[in-house]
Tab-separated table of C-alpha atoms in Angstrom:
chain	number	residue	atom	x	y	z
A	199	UNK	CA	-78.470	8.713	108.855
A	200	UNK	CA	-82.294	9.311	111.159
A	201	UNK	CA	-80.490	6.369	113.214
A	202	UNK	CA	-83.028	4.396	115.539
A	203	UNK	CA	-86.486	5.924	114.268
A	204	UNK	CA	-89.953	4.905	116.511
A	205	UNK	CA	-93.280	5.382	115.799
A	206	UNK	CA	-95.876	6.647	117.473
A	207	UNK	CA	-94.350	8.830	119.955
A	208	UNK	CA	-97.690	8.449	122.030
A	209	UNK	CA	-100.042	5.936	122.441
A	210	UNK	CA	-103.259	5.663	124.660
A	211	UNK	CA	-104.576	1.965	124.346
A	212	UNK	CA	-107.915	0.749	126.420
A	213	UNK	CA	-107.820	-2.735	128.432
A	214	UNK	CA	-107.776	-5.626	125.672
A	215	UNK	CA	-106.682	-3.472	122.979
A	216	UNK	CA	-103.516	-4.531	120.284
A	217	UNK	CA	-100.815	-2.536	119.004
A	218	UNK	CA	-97.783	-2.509	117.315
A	219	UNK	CA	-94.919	0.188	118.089
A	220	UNK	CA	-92.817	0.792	115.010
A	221	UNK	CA	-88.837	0.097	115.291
A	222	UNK	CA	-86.501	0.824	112.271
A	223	UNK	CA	-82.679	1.591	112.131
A	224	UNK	CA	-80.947	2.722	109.227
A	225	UNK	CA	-77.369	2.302	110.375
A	226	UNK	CA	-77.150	-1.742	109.252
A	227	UNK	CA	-76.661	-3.324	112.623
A	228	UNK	CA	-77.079	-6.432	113.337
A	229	UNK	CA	-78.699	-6.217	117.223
A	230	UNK	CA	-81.503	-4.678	118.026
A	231	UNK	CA	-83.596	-4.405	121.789
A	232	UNK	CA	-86.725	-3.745	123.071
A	233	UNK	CA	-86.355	-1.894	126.493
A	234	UNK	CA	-89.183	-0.223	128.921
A	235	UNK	CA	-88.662	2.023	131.280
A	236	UNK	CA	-91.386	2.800	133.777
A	237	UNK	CA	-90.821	5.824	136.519
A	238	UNK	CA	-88.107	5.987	138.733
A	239	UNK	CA	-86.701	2.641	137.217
A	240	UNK	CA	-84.041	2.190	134.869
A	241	UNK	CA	-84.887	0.531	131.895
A	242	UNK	CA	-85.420	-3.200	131.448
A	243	UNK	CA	-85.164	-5.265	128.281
A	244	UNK	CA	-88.644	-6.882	126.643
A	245	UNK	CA	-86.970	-8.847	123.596
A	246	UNK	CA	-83.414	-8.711	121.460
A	247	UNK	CA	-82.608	-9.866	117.826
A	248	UNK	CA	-79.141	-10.918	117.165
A	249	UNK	CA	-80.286	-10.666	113.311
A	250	UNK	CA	-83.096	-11.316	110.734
A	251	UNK	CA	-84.823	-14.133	111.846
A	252	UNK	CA	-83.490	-14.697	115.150
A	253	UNK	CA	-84.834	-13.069	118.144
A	254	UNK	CA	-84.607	-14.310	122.150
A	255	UNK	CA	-86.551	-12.963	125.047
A	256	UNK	CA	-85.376	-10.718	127.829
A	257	UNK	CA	-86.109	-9.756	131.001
A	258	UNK	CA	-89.463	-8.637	131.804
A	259	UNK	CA	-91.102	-10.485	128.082
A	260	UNK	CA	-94.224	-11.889	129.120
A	261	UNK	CA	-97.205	-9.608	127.627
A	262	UNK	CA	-94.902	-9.103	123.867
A	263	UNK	CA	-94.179	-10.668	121.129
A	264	UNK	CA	-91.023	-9.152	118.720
A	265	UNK	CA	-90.392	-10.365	114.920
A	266	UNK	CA	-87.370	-9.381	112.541
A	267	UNK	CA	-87.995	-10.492	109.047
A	268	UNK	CA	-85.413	-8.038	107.771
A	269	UNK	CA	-82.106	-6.448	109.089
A	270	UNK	CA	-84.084	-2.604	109.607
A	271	UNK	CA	-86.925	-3.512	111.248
A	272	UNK	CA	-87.499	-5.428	114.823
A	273	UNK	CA	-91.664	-4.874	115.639
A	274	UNK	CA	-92.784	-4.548	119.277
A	275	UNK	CA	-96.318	-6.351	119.439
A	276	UNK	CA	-98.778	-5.674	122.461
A	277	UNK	CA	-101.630	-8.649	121.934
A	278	UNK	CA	-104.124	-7.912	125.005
A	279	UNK	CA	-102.920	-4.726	126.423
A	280	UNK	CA	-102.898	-4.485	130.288
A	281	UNK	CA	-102.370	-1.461	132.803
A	282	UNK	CA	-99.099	-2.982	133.814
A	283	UNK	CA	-97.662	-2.026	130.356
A	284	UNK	CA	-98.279	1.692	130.982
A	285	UNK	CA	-94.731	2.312	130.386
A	286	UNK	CA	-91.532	3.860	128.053
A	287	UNK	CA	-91.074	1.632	125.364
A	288	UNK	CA	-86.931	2.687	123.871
A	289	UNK	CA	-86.025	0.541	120.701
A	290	UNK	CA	-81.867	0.305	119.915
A	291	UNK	CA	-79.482	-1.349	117.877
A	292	UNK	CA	-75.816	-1.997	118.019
A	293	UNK	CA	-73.029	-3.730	115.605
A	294	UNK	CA	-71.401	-6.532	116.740
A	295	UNK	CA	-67.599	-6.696	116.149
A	296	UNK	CA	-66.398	-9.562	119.076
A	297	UNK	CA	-66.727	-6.636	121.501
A	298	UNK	CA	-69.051	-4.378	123.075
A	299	UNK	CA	-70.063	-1.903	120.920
A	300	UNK	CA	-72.052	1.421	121.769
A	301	UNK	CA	-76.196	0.908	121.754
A	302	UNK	CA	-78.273	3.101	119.946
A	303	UNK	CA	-81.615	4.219	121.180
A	304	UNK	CA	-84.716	5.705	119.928
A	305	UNK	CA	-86.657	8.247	121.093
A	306	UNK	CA	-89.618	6.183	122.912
A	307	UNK	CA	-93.021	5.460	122.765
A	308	UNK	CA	-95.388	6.424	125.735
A	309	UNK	CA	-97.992	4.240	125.963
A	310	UNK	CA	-100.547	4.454	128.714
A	311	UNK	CA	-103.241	1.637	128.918
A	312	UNK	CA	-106.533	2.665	130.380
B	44	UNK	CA	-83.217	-8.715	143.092
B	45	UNK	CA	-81.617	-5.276	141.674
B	46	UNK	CA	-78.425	-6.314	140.515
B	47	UNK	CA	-77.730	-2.612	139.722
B	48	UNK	CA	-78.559	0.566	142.246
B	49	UNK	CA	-78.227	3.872	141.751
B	50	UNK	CA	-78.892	4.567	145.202
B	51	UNK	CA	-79.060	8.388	145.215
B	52	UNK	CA	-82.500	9.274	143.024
B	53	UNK	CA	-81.012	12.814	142.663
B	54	UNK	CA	-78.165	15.053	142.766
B	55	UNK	CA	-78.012	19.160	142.805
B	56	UNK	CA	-74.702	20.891	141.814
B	57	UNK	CA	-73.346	23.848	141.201
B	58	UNK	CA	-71.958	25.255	137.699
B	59	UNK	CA	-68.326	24.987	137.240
B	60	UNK	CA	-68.448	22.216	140.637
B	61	UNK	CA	-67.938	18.181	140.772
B	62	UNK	CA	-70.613	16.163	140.669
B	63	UNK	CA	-69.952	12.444	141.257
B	64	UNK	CA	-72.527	10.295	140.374
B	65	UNK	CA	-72.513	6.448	142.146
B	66	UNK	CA	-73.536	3.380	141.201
B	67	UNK	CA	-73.115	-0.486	143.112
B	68	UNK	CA	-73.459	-3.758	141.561
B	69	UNK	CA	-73.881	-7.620	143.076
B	70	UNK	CA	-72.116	-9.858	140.269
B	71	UNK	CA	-68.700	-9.982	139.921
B	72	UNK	CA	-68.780	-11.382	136.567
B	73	UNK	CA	-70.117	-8.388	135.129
B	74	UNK	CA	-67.073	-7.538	132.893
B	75	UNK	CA	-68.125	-3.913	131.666
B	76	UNK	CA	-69.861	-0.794	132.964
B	77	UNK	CA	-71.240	1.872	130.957
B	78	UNK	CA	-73.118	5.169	131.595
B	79	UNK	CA	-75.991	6.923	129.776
B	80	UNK	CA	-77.132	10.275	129.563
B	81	UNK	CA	-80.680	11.034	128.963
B	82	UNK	CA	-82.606	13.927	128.414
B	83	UNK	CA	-86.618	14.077	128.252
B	84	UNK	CA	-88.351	12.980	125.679
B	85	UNK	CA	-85.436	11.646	124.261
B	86	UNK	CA	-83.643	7.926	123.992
B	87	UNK	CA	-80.705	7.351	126.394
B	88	UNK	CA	-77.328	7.961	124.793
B	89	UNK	CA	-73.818	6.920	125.399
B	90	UNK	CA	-71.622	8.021	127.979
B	91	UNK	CA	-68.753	7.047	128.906
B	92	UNK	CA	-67.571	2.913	129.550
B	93	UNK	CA	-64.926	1.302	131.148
B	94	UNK	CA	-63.503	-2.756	131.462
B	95	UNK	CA	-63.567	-4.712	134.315
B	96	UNK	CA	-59.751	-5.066	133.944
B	97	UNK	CA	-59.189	-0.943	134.410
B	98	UNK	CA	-60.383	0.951	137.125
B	99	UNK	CA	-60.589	4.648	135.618
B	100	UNK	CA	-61.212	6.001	131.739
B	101	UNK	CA	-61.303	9.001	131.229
B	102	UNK	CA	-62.857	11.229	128.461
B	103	UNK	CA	-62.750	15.184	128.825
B	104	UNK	CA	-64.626	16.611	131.518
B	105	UNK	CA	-65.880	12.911	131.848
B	106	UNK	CA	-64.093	10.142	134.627
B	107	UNK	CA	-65.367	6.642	134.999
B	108	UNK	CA	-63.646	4.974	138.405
B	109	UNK	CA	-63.966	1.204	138.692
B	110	UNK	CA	-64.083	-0.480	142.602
B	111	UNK	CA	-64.137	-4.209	141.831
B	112	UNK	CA	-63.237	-4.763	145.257
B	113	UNK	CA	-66.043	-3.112	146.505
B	114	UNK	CA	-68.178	-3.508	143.575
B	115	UNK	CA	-68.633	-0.030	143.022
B	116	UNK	CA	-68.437	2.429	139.867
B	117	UNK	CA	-68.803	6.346	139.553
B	118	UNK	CA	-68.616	9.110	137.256
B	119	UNK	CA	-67.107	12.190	137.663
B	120	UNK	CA	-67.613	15.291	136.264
B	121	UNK	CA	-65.287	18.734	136.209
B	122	UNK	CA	-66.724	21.219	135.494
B	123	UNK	CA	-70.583	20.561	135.773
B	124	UNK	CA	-72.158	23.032	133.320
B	125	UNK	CA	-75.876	23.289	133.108
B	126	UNK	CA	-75.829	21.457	129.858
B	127	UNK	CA	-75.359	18.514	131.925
B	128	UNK	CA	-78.629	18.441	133.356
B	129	UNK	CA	-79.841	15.005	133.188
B	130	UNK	CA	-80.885	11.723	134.234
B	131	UNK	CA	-77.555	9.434	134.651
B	132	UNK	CA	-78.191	5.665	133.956
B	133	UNK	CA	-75.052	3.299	134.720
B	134	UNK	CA	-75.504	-0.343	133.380
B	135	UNK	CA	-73.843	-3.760	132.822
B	136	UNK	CA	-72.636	-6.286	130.761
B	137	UNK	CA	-71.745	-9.967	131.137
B	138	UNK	CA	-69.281	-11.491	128.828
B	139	UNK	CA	-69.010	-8.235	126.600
B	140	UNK	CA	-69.193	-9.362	122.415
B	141	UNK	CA	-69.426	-13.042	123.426
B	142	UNK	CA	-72.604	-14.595	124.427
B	143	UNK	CA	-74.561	-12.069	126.712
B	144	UNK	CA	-75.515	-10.150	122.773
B	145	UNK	CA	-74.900	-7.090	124.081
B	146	UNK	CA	-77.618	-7.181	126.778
B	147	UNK	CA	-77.357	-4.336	129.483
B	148	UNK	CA	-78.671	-4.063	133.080
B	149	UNK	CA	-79.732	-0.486	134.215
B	150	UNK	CA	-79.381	1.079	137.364
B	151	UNK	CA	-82.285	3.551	138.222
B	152	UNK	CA	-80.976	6.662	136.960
B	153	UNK	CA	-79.737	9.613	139.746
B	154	UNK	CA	-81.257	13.142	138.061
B	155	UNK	CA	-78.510	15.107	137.856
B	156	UNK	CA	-78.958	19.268	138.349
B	157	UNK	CA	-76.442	21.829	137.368
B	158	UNK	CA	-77.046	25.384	138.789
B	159	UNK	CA	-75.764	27.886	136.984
């Protein structure tokens, strides 16, 4: 199993600019989270998915959208990107068995809007 | 409002000593505590975790001690080998498996270094 794969690994946007940072996990689970983590903070979650076609915002959300038409794959979208979202973006998944259950992380993306 | 702290940004050990990494928390309905491990460039991974309704797991050279009276969790570690050079991330979860989805709350993270 590659587990939680991201792509890219780094990103340099300009003001304004879109993008979309890649999330897929091969391991079937049914959560998945979008987390950033900027320096010296711990990391903060953008968006979750419970499964396909369900997906509820998080802490910090405002600036993202998320979408999870299928069970692998839960998209980060950046519409109008903004210096304040210079940041660590860490995608993971977990299985939910009526307990907590270990999360999964990526590697990151490191985007840095100029 | 930081419902987690990590209040100690670093810590500097030597091989083979403890280190004891700390972490504090506000809500008392947080039901279980977890730590990560992270290395650079990579994702955080998992630790260690323990249940509100223990107050120590253990797991090899790992120790997870629960305070619920004074809202307070730490790790331990015996021996610290160099390999354990890291940042050290506790979190939180409300209403583990039930309604909360598996959302965590991170401290800051406490950079741990082991000196050979």
């Amino acid at each position: 199993n590659a587990g939680v794969t991201q792509t890219p690994k780094f990103r340099i946007l300009k003001i304004g600019q879109s993008m979309t940072l890649q999330c897929t996990q091969d391991m079937n689970h049914n959560y998945m989270y979008w987390y950033r983590q900027d320096p010296g903070m711990g990391l903060k979650l953008i968006y979750y998915s419970v499964g396909a076609g369900i997906t509820d915002k998080g802490e910090v959300p405002n600036g993202y959208n998320v979408s999870r038409s299928t069970t692998e794959d839960f998209p980060l979208r950046l519409e109008l990107a903004a210096p304040s979202q210079t940041s660590v973006y860490f995608c993971a998944s977990s299985y939910s068995t009526g307990s907590y259950n270990e999360q999964f992380f990526g590697p990151g993306t490191r985007l840095t809007v100029l | 409002d930081q419902q987690v702290k990590q209040n100690s940004p670093s810590l500097s050990v030597q091989e083979g000593r403890i280190s004891i990494l700390n972490c504090d928390y506000t809500n008392s309905m947080f039901d279980y505590f977890l730590w990560y491990k992270k290395y650079p460039a990579e994702g955080p991974t998992f630790l260690i975790s323990i249940s509100s309704i223990k107050d120590k797991n253990e797991d090899g050279r790992f120790t997870v001690f629960l305070n619920k009276s004074a809202k307070h969790l730490s790790l331990h570690i015996v021996p610290s080998q160099p390999g354990d050079s890291a940042v050290y991330f506790c979190a939180v979860i409300t209403n583990a498996g039930g309604t909360s989805y598996g959302k965590l709350t991170f401290g800051q993270g406490t950079i741990l270094t082991v000196h050979p």
